[in-house]
mmCIF file of C-alpha atoms in Angstrom:
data_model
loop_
_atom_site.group_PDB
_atom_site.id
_atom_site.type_symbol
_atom_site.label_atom_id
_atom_site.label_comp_id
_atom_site.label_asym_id
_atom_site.label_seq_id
_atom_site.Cartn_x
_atom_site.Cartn_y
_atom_site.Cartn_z
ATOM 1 C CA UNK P 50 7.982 36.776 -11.622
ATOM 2 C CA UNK P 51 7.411 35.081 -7.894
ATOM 3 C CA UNK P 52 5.407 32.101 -8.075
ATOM 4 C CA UNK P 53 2.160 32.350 -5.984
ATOM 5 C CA UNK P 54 0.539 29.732 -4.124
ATOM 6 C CA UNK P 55 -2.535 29.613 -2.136
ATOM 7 C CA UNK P 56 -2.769 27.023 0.471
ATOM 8 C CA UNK P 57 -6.552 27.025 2.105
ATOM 9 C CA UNK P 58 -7.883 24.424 4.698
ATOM 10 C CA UNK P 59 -10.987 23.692 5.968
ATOM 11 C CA UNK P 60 -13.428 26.771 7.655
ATOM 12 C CA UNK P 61 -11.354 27.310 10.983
ATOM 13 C CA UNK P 62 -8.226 24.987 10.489
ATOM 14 C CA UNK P 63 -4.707 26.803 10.914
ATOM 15 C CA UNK P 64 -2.911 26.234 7.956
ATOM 16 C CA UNK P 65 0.036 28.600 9.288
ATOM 17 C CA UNK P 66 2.511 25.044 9.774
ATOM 18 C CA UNK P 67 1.848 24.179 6.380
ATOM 19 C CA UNK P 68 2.587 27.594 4.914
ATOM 20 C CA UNK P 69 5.905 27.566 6.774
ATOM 21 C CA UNK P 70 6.657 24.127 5.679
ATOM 22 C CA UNK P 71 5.885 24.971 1.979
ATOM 23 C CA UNK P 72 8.270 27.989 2.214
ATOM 24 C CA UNK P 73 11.231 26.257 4.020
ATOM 25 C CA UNK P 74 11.189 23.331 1.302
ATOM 26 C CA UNK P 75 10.013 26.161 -1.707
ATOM 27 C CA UNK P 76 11.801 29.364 -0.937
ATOM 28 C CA UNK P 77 11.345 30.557 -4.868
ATOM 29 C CA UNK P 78 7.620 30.697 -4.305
ATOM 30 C CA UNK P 79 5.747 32.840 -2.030
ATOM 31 C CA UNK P 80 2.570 30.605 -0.232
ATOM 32 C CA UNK P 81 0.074 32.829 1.264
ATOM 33 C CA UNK P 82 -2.547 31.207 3.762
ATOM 34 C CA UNK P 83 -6.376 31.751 2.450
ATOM 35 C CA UNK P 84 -7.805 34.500 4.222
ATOM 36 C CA UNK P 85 -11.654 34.999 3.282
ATOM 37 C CA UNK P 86 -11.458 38.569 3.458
ATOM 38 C CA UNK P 87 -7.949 38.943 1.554
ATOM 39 C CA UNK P 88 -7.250 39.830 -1.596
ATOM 40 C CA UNK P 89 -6.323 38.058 -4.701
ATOM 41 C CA UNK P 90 -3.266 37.341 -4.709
ATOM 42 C CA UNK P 91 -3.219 36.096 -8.532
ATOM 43 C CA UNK P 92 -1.994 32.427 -7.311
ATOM 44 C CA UNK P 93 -1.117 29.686 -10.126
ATOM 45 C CA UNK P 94 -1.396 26.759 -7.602
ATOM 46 C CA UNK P 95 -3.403 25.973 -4.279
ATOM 47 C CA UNK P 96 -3.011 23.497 -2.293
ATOM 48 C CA UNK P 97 -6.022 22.774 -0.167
ATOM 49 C CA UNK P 98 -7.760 20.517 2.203
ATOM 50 C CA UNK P 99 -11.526 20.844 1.820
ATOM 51 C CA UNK P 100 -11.300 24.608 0.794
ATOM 52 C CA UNK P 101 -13.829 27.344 0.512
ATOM 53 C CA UNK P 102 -15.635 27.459 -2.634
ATOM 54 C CA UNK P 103 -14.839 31.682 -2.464
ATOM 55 C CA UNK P 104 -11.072 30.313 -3.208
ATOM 56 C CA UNK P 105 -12.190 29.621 -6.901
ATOM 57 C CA UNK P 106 -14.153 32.439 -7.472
ATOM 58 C CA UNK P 107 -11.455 34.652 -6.205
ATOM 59 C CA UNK P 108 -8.040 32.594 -7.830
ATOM 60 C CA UNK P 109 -9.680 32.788 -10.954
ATOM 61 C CA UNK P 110 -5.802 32.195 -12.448
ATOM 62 C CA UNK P 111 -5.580 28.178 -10.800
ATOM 63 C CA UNK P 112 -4.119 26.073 -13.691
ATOM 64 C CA UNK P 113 -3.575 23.259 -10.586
ATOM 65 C CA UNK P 114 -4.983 22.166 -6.832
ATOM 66 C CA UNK P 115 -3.133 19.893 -5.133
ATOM 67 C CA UNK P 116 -5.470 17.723 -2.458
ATOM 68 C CA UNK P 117 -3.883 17.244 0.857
ATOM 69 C CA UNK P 118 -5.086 13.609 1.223
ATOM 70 C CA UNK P 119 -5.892 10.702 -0.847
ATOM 71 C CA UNK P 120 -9.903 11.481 -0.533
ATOM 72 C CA UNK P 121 -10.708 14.321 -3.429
ATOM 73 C CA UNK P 122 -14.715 13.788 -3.523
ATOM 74 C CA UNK P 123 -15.037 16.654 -1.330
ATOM 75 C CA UNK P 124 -13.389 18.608 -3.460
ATOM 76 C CA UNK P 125 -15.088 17.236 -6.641
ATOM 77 C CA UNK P 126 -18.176 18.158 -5.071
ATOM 78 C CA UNK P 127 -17.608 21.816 -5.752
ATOM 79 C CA UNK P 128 -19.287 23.607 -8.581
ATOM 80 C CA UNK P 129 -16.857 26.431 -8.142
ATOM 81 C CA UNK P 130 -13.792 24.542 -9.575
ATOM 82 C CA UNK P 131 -13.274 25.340 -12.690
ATOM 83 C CA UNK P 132 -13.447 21.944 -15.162
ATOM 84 C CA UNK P 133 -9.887 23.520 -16.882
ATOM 85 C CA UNK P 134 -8.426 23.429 -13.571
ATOM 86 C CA UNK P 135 -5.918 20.383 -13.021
ATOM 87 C CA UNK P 136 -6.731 18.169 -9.658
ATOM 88 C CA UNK P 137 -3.976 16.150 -8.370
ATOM 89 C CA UNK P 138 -3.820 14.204 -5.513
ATOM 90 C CA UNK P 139 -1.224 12.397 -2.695
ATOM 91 C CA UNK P 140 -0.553 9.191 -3.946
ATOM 92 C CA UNK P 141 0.872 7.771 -0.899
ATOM 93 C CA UNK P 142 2.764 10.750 1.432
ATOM 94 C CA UNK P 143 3.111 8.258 4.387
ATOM 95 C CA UNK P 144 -0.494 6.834 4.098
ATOM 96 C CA UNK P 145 -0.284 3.376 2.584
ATOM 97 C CA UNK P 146 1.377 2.171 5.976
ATOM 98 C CA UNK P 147 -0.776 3.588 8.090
ATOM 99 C CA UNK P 148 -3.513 1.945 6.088
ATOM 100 C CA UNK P 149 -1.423 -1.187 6.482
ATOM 101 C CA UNK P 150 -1.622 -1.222 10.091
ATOM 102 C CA UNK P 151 -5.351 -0.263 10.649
ATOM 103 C CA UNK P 152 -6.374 -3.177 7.936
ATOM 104 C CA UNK P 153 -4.388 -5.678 10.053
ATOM 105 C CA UNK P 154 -5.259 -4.643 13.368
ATOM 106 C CA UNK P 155 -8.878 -5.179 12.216
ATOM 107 C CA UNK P 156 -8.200 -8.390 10.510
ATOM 108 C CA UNK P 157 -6.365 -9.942 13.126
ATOM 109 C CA UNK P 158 -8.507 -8.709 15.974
ATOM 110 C CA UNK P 159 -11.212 -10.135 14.368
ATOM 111 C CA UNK P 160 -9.628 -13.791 13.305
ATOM 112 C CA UNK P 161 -7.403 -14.412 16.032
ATOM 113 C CA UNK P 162 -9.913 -13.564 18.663
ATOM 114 C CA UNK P 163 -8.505 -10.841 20.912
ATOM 115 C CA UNK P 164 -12.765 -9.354 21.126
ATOM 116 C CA UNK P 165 -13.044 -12.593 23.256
ATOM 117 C CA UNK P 166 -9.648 -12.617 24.980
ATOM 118 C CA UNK P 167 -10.501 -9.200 25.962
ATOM 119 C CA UNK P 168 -14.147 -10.184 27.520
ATOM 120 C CA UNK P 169 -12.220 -12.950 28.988
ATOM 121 C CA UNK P 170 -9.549 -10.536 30.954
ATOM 122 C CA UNK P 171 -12.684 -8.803 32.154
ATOM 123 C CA UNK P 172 -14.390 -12.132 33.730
ATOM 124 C CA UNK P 173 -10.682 -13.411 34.887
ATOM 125 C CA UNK P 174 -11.605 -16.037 32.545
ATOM 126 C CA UNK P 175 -8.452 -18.138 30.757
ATOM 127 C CA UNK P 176 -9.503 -20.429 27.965
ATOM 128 C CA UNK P 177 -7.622 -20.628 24.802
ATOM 129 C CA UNK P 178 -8.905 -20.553 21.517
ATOM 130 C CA UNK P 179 -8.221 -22.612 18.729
ATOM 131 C CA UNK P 180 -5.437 -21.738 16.430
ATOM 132 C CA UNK P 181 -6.747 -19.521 13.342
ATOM 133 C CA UNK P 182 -7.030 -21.050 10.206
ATOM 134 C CA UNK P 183 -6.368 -18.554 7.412
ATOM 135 C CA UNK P 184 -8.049 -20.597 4.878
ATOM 136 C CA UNK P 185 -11.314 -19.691 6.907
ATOM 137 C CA UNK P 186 -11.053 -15.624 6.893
ATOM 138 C CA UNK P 187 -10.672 -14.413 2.778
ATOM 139 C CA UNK P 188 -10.364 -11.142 2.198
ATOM 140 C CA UNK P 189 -11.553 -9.139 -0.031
ATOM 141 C CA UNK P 190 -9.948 -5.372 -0.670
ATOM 142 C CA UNK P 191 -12.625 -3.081 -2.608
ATOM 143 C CA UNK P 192 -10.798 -1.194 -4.182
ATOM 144 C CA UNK P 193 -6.330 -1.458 -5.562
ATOM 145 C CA UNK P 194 -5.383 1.972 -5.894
ATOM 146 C CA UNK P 195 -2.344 2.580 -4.523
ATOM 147 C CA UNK P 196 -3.412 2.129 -0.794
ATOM 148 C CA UNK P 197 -5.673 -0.439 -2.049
ATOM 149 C CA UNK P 198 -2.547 -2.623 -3.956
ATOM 150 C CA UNK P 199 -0.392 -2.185 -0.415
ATOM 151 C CA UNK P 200 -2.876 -3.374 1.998
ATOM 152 C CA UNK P 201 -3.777 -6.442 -0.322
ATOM 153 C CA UNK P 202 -0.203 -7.289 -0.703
ATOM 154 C CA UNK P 203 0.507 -6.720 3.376
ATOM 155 C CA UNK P 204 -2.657 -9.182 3.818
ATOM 156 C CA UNK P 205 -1.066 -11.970 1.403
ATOM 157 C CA UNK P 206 2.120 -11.672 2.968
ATOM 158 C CA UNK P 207 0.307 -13.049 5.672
ATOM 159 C CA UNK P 208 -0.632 -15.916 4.483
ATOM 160 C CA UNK P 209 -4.619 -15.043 4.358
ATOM 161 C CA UNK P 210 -5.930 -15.854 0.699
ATOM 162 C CA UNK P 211 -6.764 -12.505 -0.696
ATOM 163 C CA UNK P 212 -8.859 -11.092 -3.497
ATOM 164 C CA UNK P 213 -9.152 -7.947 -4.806
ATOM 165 C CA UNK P 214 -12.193 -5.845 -6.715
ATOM 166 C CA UNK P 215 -11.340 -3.083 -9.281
ATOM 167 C CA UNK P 216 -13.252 -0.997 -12.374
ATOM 168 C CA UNK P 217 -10.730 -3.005 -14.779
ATOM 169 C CA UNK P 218 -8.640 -6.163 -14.890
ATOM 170 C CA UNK P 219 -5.198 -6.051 -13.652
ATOM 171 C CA UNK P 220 -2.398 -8.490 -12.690
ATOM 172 C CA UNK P 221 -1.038 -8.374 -8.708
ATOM 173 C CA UNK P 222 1.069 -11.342 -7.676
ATOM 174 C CA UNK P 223 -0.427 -13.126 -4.961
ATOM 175 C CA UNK P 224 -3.860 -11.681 -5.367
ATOM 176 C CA UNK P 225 -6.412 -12.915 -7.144
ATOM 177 C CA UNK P 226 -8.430 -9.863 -9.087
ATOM 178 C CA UNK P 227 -11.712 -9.495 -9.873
ATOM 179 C CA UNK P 228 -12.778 -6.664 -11.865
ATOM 180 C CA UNK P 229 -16.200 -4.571 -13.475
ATOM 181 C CA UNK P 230 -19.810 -4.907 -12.039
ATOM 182 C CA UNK P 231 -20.335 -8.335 -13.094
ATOM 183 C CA UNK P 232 -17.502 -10.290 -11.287
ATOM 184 C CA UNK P 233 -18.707 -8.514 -8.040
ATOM 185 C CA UNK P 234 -21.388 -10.936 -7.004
ATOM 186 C CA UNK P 235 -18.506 -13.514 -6.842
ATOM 187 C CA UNK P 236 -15.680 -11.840 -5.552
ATOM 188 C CA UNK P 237 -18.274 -11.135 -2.424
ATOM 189 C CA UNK P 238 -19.349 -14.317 -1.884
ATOM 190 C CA UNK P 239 -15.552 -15.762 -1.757
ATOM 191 C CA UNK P 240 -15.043 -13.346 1.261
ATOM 192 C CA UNK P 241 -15.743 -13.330 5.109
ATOM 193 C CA UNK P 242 -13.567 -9.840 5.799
ATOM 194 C CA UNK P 243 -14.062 -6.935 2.981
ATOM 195 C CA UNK P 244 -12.127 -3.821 3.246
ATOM 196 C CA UNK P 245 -13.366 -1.211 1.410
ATOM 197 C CA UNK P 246 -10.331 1.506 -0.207
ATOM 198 C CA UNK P 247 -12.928 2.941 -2.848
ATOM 199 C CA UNK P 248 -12.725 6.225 -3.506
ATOM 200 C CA UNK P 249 -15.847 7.760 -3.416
ATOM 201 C CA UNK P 250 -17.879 8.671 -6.797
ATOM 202 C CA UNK P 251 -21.759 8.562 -7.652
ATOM 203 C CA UNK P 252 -20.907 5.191 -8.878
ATOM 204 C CA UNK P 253 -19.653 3.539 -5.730
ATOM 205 C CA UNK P 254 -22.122 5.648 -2.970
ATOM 206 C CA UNK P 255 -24.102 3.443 -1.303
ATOM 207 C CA UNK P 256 -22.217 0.146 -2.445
ATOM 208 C CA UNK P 257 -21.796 -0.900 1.252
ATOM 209 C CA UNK P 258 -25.333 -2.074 1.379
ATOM 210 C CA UNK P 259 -27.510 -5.203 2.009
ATOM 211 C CA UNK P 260 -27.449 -7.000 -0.987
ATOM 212 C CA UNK P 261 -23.777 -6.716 -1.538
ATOM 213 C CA UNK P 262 -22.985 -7.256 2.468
ATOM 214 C CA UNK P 263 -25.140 -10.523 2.892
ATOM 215 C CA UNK P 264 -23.195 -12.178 -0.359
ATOM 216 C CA UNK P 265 -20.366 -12.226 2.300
ATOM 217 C CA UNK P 266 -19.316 -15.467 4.232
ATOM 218 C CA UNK P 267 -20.793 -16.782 7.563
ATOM 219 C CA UNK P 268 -19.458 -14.587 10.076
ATOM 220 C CA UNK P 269 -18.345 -11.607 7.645
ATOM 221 C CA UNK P 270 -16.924 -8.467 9.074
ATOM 222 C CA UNK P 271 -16.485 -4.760 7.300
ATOM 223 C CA UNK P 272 -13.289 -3.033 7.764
ATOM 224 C CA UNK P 273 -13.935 0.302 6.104
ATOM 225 C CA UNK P 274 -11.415 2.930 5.737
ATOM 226 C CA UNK P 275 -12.532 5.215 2.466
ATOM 227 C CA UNK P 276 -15.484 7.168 2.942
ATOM 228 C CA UNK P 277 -18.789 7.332 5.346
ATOM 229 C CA UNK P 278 -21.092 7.843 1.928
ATOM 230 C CA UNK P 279 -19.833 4.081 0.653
ATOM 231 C CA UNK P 280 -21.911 2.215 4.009
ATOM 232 C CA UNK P 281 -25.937 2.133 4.572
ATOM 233 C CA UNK P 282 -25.505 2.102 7.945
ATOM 234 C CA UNK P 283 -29.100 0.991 8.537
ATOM 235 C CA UNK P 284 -28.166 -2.077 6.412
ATOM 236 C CA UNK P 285 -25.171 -2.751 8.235
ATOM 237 C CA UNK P 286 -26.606 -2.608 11.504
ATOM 238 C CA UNK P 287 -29.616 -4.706 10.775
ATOM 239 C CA UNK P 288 -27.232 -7.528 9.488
ATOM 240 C CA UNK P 289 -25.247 -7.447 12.929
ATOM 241 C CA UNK P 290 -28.248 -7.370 14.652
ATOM 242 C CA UNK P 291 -29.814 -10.648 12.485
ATOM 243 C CA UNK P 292 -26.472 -12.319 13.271
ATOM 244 C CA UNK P 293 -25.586 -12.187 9.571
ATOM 245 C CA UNK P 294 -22.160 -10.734 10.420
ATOM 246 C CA UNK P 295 -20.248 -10.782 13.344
ATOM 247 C CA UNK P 296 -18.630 -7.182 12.853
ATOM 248 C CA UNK P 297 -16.944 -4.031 11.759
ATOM 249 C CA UNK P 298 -14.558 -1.704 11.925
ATOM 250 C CA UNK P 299 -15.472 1.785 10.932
ATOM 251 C CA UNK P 300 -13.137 4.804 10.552
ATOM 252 C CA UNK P 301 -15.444 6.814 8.536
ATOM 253 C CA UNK P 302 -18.662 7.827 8.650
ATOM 254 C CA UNK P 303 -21.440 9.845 7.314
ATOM 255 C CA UNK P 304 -21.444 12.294 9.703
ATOM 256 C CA UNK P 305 -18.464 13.494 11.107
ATOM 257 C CA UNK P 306 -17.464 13.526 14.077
ATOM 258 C CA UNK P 307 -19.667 11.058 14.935
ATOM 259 C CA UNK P 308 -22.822 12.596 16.673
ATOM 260 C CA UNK P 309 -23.815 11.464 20.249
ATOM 261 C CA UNK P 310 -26.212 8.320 20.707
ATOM 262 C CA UNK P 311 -25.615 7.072 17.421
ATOM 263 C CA UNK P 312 -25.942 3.284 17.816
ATOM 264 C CA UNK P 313 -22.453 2.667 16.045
ATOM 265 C CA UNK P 314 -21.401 4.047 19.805
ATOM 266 C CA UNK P 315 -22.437 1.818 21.651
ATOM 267 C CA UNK P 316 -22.743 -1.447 19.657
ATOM 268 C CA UNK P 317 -20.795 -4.435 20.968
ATOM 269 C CA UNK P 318 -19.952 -5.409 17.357
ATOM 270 C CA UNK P 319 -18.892 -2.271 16.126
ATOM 271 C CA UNK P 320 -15.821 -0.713 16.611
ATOM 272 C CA UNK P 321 -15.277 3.138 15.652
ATOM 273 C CA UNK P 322 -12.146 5.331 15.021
ATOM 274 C CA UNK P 323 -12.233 8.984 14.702
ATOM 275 C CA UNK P 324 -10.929 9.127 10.809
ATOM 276 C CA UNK P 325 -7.461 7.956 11.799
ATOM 277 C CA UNK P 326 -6.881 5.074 9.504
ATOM 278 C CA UNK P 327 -4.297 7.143 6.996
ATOM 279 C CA UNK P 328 -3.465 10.443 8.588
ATOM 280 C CA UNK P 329 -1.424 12.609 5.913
ATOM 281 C CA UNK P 330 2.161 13.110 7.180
ATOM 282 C CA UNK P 331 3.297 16.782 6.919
ATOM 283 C CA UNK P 332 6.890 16.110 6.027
ATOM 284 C CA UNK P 333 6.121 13.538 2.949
ATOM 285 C CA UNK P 334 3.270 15.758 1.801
ATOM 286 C CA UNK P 335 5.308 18.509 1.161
ATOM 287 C CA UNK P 336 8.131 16.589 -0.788
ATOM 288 C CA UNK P 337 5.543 15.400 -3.059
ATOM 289 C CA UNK P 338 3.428 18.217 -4.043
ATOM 290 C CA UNK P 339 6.792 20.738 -4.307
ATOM 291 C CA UNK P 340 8.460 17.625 -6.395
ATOM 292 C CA UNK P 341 5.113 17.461 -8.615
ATOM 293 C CA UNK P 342 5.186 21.740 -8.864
ATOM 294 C CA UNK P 343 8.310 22.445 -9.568
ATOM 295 C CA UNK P 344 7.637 19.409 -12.803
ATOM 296 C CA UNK P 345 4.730 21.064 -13.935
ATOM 297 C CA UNK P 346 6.693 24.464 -13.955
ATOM 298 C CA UNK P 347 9.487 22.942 -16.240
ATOM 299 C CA UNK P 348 6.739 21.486 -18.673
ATOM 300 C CA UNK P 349 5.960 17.714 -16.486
ATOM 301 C CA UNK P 350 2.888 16.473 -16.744
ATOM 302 C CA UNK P 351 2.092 14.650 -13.751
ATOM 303 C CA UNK P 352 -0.377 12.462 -13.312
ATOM 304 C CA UNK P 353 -4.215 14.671 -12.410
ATOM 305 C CA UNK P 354 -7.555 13.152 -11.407
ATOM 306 C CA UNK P 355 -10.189 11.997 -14.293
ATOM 307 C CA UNK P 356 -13.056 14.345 -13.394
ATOM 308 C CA UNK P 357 -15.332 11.503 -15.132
ATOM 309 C CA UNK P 358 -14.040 8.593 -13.128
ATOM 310 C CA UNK P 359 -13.418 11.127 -10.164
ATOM 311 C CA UNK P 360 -9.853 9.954 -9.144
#
């Protein structure tokens, strides 16, 4: 019997490269793209990217979905999918790099200067700053999944003393860990630069607020990368405005794409990428969710998402 797969992207997104990509590297399966006025096509698998919720109530065979990026809370969102349904999700698939490189570039724009070495160039100014002391800018990484673990390890390699928040204690060489609601308080105040690499659950909505941003440092700055629905982005700008941080760096937001004349736009403190921080990588994606298929069709068991924790 031919192995059917769904694969179903967002309303309006061509999903016809990824269908051919699942079939070149998959030939014993036969991937069908969703089509909202198909018919069922009695799929065990789908692999999806903020699908319809008709895909559920049509597949009603699914024993698995397989989440094209590391973000799932869109898809645990949906009433429609079943609870007996398996949820798995890309653990890395060319991401934790990426992630790498946007944490840095925010870090280091921010510590060594290059906001005011840029605004210099513009006034054909030339006046040297003084060399960065690391000791000055902590970090702090919300979050040590596995993006999370890389980009705190990437940041230590640097030399910047880094910390790390998680739901439970853990050991990471060269980080120091804090872990659980009660070692938050401190693990804030010991940092000027938080990234946030949450994943995004009813528990951690709304943890980007003012009483957890003004425990930062003088001079703190926000790198977020996870999810809009972590920042109150009232808070956030009042605290920039007070002068009780100097910054951010924003790739997400709650609104997306980011509507005209919101202040995040214009604000000489903020900087704002369009959702770019970790882009999933077509080639790696495909290796790991055909790898993790063709397991669970010999008996694997690879590792799914905790519906109660919600990753």
């Amino acid at each position: 019997m031919t192995l059917e797969i769904v694969i179903a992207g967002s309303p309006g997104r061509d999903m016809s490269s990824w269908c051919a990509a699942f079939a070149a590297a998959m030939p014993q399966a036969r991937f069908h793209p969703w089509d909202d006025k198909g018919p069922y096509v009695g799929a065990r698998y789908a692999i999806v990217w903020k699908p319809p919720a008709a895909l559920f109530e049509r597949e009603t065979g699914l024993q698995a979905v397989f989440n094209l990026g590391a973000g799932i809370d869109a898809l645990m969102d949906m009433p429609q999918l079943p609870p007996h349904v398996a949820v798995l999700r890309l653990e890395d698939a060319g991401m934790a790099v990426q992630m790498v490189e946007y944490v840095l570039y925010g870090l280091l724009r921010a510590a060594r200067g290059f906001d005011h070495y840029a605004a210099q160039q513009r006034q054909e100014l030339w006046a040297p700053l003084p060399a960065v002391d690391r000791a000055a800018w902590p970090v702090g990484v919300m979050g040590l999944g596995a993006l999370g673990t890389r980009v705190a390890q990437a940041v230590a390699a640097l030399g910047y003393p880094v910390a790390g928040w998680a739901r439970s204690a853990r050991e990471l060489p060269g980080v120091e860990v804090y872990a659980g609601d009660a070692q938050l308080p401190g693990f804030l105040a010991r940092s000027r630069v938080l990234v946030n690499m949450l994943p995004l659950t009813p528990q951690t909505e709304g943890i980007l607020n003012r009483a957890h941003l003004e425990r930062l440092r003088p001079g703190g700055y926000l790198i977020n990368a996870a999810r809009g629905g972590h920042l109150v982005e009232a808070d956030l700008l009042a605290l920039l405005d007070e002068g009780r941080m100097d910054g951010a760096l924003l790739d997400v937001f709650h609104d997306e794409p980011l509507p005209p004349g919101h202040p995040f736009w214009g604000h000489p403190r903020v900087i704002v990428t369009p959702h770019v921080a970790a882009m999933t990588l077509q080639a790696e994606a495909v290796v790991q969710i055909t790898d993790k298929i063709l397991a669970m069709e010999g008996g694997g068991s690879p590792a799914v998402v905790a519906r109660d924790r919600g990753y």
